[in-house]
mmCIF file of C-alpha atoms in Angstrom:
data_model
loop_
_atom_site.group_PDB
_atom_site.id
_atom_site.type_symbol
_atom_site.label_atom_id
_atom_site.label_comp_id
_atom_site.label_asym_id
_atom_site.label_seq_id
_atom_site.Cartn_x
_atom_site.Cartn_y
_atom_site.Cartn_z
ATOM 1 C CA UNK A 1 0.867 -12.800 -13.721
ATOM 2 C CA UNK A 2 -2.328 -10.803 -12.951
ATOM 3 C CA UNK A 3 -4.858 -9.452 -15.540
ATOM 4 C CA UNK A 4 -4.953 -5.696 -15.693
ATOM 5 C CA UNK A 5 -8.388 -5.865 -14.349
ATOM 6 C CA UNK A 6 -6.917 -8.010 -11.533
ATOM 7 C CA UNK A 7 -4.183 -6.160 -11.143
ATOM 8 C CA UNK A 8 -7.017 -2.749 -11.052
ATOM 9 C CA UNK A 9 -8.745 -4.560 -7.750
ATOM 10 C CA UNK A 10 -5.378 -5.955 -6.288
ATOM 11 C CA UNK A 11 -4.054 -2.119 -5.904
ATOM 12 C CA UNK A 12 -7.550 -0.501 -4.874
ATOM 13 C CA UNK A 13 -7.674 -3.233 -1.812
ATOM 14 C CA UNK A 14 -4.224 -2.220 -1.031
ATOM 15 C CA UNK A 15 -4.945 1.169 -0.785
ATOM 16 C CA UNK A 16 -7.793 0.498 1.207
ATOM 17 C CA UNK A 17 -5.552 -1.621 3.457
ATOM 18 C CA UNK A 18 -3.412 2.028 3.983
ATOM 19 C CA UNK A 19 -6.255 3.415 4.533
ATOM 20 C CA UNK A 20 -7.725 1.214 7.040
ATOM 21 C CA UNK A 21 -4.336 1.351 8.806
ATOM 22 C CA UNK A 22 -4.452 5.249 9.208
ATOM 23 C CA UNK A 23 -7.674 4.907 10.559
ATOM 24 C CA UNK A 24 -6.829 2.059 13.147
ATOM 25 C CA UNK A 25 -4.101 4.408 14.143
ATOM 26 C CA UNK A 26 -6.387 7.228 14.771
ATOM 27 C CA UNK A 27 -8.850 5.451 16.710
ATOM 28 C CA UNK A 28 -5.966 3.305 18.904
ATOM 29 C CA UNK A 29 -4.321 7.085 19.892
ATOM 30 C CA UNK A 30 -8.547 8.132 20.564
ATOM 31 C CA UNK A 31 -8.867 5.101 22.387
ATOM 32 C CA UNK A 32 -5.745 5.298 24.605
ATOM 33 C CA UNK A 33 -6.776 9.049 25.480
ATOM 34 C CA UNK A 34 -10.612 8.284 25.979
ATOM 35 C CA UNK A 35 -10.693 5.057 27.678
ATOM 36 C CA UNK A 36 -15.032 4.908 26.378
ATOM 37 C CA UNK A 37 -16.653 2.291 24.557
ATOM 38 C CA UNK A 38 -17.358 3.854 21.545
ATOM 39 C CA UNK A 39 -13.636 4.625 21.214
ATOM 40 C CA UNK A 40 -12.897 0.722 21.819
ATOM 41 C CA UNK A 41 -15.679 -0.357 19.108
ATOM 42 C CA UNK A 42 -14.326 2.054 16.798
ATOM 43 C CA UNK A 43 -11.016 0.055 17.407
ATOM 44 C CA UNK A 44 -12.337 -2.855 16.669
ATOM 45 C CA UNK A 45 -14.612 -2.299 13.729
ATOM 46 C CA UNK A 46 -11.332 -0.563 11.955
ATOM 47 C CA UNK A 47 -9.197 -3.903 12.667
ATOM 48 C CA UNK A 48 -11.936 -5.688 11.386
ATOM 49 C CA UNK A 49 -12.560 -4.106 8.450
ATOM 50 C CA UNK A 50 -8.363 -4.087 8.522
ATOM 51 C CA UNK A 51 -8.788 -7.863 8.192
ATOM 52 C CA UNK A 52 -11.484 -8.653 6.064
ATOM 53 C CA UNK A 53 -9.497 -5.946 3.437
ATOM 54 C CA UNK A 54 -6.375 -8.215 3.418
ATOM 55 C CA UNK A 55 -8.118 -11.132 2.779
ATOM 56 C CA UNK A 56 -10.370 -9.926 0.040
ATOM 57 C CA UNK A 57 -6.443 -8.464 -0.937
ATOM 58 C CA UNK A 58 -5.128 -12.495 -0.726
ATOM 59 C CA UNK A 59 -8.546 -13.699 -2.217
ATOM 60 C CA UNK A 60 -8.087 -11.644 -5.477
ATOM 61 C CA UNK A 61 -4.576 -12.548 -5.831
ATOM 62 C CA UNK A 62 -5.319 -16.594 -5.883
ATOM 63 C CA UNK A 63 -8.234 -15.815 -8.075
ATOM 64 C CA UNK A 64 -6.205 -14.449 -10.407
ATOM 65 C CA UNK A 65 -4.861 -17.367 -11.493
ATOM 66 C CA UNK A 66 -7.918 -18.959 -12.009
ATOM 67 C CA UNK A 67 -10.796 -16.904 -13.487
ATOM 68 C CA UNK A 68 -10.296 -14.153 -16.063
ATOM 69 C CA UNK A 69 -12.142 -10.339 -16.808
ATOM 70 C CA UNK A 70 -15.701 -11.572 -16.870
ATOM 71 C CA UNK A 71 -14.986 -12.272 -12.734
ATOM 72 C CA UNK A 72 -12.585 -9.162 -12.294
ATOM 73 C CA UNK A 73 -14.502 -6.385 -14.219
ATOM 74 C CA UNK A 74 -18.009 -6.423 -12.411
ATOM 75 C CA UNK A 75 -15.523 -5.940 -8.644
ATOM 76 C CA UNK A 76 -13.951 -2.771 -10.008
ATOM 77 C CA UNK A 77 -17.073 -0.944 -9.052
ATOM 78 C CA UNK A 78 -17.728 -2.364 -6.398
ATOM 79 C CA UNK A 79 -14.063 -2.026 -4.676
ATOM 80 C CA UNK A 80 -14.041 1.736 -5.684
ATOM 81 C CA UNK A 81 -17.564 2.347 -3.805
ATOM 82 C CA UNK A 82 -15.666 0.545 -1.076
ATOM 83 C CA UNK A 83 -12.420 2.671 -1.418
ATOM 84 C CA UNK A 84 -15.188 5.804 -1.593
ATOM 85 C CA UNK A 85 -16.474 4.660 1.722
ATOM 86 C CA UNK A 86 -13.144 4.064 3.521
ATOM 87 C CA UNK A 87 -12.102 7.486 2.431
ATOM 88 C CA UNK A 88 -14.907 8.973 3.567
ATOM 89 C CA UNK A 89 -14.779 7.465 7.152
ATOM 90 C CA UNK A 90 -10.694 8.639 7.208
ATOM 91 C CA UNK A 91 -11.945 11.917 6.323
ATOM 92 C CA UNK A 92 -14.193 12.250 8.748
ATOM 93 C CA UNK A 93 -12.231 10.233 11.560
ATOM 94 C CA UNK A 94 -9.250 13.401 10.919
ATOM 95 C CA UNK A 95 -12.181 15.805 12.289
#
């Protein structure tokens, strides 16, 4: 079973996966009406950032098991300044 401070991380990268989701979804309907590059990049930088969320999501979960708070404590911060940003972008990708 996870640590809470595990378990803390696990759910913030899951919410950024939603996130990231809403905001591929945004960019694949601006795509499909724009046809540009930007709207394409935008596409892929999303799914990108879509994939590199789930594993960090699958990385936390087998670490875990293995190392304890003094691992899982110091990534809280960080993952919330990355939850910050993601919110941000969907914020400003609803504009």
């Amino acid at each position: 079973m996870f640590g809470i401070y595990w378990s803390i991380n696990i759910i913030i990268t899951i919410i950024n996966l939603i996130i990231l989701i809403i905001i591929s979804n945004l960019y694949m309907k601006s795509h499909r009406a724009l046809r540009s590059k930007i709207s394409a990049s935008l596409l892929l930088f999303a799914i990108l950032l879509l994939i590199q969320s789930f594993l960090t999501t699958l990385t936390y979960i087998r670490f875990s098991s293995y190392y304890g708070p003094e691992i899982a404590i110091p990534l809280i911060p960080i993952n919330i300044l990355g939850l910050l940003a993601m919110s941000i972008l969907l914020w400003l990708s609803k504009q």
